[in-house]
Short mmCIF file of C-alpha atoms in Angstrom, two decimals:
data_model
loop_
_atom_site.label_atom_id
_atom_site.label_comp_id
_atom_site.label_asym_id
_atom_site.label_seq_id
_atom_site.Cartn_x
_atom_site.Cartn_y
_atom_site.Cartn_z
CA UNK S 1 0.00 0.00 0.00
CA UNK S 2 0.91 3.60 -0.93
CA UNK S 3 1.61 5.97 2.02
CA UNK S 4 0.67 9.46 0.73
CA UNK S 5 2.63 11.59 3.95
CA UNK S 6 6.18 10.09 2.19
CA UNK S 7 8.01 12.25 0.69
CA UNK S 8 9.08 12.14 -2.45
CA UNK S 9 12.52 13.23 -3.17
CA UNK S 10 11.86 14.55 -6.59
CA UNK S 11 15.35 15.67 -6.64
CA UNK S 12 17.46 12.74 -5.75
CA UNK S 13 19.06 14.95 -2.63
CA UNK S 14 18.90 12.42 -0.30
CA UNK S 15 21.25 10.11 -2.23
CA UNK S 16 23.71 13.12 -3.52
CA UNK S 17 24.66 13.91 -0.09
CA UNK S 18 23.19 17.04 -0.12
CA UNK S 19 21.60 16.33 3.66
CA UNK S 20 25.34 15.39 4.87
CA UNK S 21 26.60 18.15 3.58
CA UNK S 22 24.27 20.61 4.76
CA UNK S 23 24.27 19.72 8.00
CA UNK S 24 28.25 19.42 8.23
CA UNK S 25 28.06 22.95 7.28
CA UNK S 26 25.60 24.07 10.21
CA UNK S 27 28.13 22.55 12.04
CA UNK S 28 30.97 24.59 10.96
CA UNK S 29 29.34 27.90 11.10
CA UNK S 30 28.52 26.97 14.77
CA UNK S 31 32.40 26.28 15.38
CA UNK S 32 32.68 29.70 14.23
CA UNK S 33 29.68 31.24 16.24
CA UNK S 34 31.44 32.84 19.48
CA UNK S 35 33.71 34.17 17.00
CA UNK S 36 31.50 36.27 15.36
CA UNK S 37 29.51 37.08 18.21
CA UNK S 38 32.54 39.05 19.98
CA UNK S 39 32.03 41.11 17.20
CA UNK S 40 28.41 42.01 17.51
CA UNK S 41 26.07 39.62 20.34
CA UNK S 42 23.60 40.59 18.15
CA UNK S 43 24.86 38.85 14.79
CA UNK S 44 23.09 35.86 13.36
CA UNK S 45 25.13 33.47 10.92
CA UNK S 46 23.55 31.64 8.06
CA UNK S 47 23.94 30.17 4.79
CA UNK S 48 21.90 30.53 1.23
CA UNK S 49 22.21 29.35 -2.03
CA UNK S 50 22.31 26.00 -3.09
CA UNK S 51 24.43 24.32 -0.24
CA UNK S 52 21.45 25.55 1.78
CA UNK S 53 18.14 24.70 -0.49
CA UNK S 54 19.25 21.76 -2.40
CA UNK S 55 18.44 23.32 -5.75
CA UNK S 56 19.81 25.67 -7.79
CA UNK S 57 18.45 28.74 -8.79
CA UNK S 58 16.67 29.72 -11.64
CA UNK S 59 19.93 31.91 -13.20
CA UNK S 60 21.79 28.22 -13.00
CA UNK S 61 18.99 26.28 -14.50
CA UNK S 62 16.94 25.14 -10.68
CA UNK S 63 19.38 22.25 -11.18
CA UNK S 64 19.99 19.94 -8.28
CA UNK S 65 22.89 20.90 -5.72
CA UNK S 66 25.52 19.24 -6.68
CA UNK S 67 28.26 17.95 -3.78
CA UNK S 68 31.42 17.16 -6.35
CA UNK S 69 31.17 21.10 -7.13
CA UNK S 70 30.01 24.13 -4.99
CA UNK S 71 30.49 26.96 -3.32
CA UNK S 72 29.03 27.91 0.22
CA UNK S 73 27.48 31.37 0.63
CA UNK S 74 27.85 32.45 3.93
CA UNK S 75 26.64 35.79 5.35
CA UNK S 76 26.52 37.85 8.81
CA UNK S 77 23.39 39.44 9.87
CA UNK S 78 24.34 42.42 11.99
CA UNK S 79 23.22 46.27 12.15
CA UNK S 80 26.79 47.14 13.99
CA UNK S 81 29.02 45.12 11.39
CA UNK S 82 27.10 46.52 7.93
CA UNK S 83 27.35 50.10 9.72
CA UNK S 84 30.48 50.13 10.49
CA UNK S 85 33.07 53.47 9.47
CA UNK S 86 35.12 51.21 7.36
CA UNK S 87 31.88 51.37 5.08
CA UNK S 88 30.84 53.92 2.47
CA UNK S 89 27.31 54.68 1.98
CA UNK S 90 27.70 53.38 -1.81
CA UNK S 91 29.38 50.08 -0.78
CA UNK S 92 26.24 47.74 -1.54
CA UNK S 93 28.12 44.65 -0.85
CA UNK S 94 29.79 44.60 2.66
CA UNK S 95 31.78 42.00 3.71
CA UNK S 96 33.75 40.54 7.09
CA UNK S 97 36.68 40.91 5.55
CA UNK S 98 36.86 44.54 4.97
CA UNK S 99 35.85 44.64 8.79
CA UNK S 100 39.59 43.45 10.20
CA UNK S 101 38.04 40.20 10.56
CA UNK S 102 40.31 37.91 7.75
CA UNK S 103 41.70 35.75 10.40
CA UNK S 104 37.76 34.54 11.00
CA UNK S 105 37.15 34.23 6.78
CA UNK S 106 40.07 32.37 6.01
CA UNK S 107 39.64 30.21 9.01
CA UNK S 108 36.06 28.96 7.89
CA UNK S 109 37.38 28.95 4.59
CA UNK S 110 39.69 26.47 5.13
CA UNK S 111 37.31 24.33 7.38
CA UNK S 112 35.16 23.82 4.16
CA UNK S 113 38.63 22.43 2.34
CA UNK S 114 39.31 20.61 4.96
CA UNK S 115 35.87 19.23 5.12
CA UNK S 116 33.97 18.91 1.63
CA UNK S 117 36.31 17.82 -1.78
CA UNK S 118 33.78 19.24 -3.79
CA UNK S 119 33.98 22.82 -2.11
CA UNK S 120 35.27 25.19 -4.92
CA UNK S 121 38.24 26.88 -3.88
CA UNK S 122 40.12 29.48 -6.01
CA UNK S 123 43.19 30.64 -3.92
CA UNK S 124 42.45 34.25 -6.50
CA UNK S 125 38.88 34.98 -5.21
CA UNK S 126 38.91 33.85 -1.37
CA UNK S 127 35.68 33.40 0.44
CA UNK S 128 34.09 36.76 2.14
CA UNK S 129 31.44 36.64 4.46
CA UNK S 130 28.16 39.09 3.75
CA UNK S 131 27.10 41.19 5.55
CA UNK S 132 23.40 42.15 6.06
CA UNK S 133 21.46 44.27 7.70
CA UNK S 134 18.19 42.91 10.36
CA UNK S 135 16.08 44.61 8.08
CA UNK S 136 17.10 41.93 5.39
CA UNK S 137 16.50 38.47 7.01
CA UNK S 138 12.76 38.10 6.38
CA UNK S 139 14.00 37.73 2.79
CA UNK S 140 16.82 35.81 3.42
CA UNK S 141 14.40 32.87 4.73
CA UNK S 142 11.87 33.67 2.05
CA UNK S 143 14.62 32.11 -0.29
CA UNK S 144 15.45 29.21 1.79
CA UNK S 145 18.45 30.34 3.51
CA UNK S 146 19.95 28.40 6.76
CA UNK S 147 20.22 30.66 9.66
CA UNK S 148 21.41 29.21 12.98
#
């Protein structure tokens, strides 16, 4: 007999390793928590894209996520961090590292190395964190991002 409350993976994600992988990367960001934290209590971490819905989106086709060959989208949510002096008003995309806080990026960075071999590293365009603003994260989880 058919159960109807299944669900159907329509996607295949359960036998990519696209579960494994997103939960090994809530795992990191929480490694990495405290860290950010110092720098603003009030920060929430996440995750979006891909790594965090299991599809694409529809500028790459909505094609399944794919764990031989990604990327991981990371992003800060915090007032004090995206209004910080080292910020212009016309700098729309603020990142962690601009803030002093490399050491932070390039440790995370090299967690995911050391942790996925189908995270895509190019040692020319290291990782940066985003940085968003509060007003922003009703959005962020209307697109299925991962926020701890």
């Amino acid at each position: 007999m058919h159960d109807s409350n299944t669900m159907v993976d329509v996607f295949g994600l359960s036998e990519c390793g696209f579960k494994d992988v997103n939960k090994k990367i809530q795992n990191i960001l929480k490694d990495f928590e405290d860290k950010i934290k110092k720098l603003d209590p009030n920060a929430q971490i996440g995750f979006r894209g891909s790594a965090a819905t299991g599809v694409k989106g529809p500028h790459k086709g909505n094609v399944p996520f794919d764990p031989q060959n990604f990327d991981i989208d990371v992003f800060v949510v915090s007032d004090k961090l995206y209004d910080s002096d080292v910020f212009s008003k016309n700098d729309w995309w603020r990142g962690m590292r601009k803030t002093g806080a490399g050491d932070i990026v390039n440790k995370m960075e090299q967690a995911f190395i050391d942790s996925f071999s189908g995270y895509r590293f190019d040692p020319k365009k290291p990782m940066d964190i985003r940085i968003f603003k509060s007003g922003k994260i009703g959005s962020l989880i209307d697109e299925g991002a991962n926020i701890l």
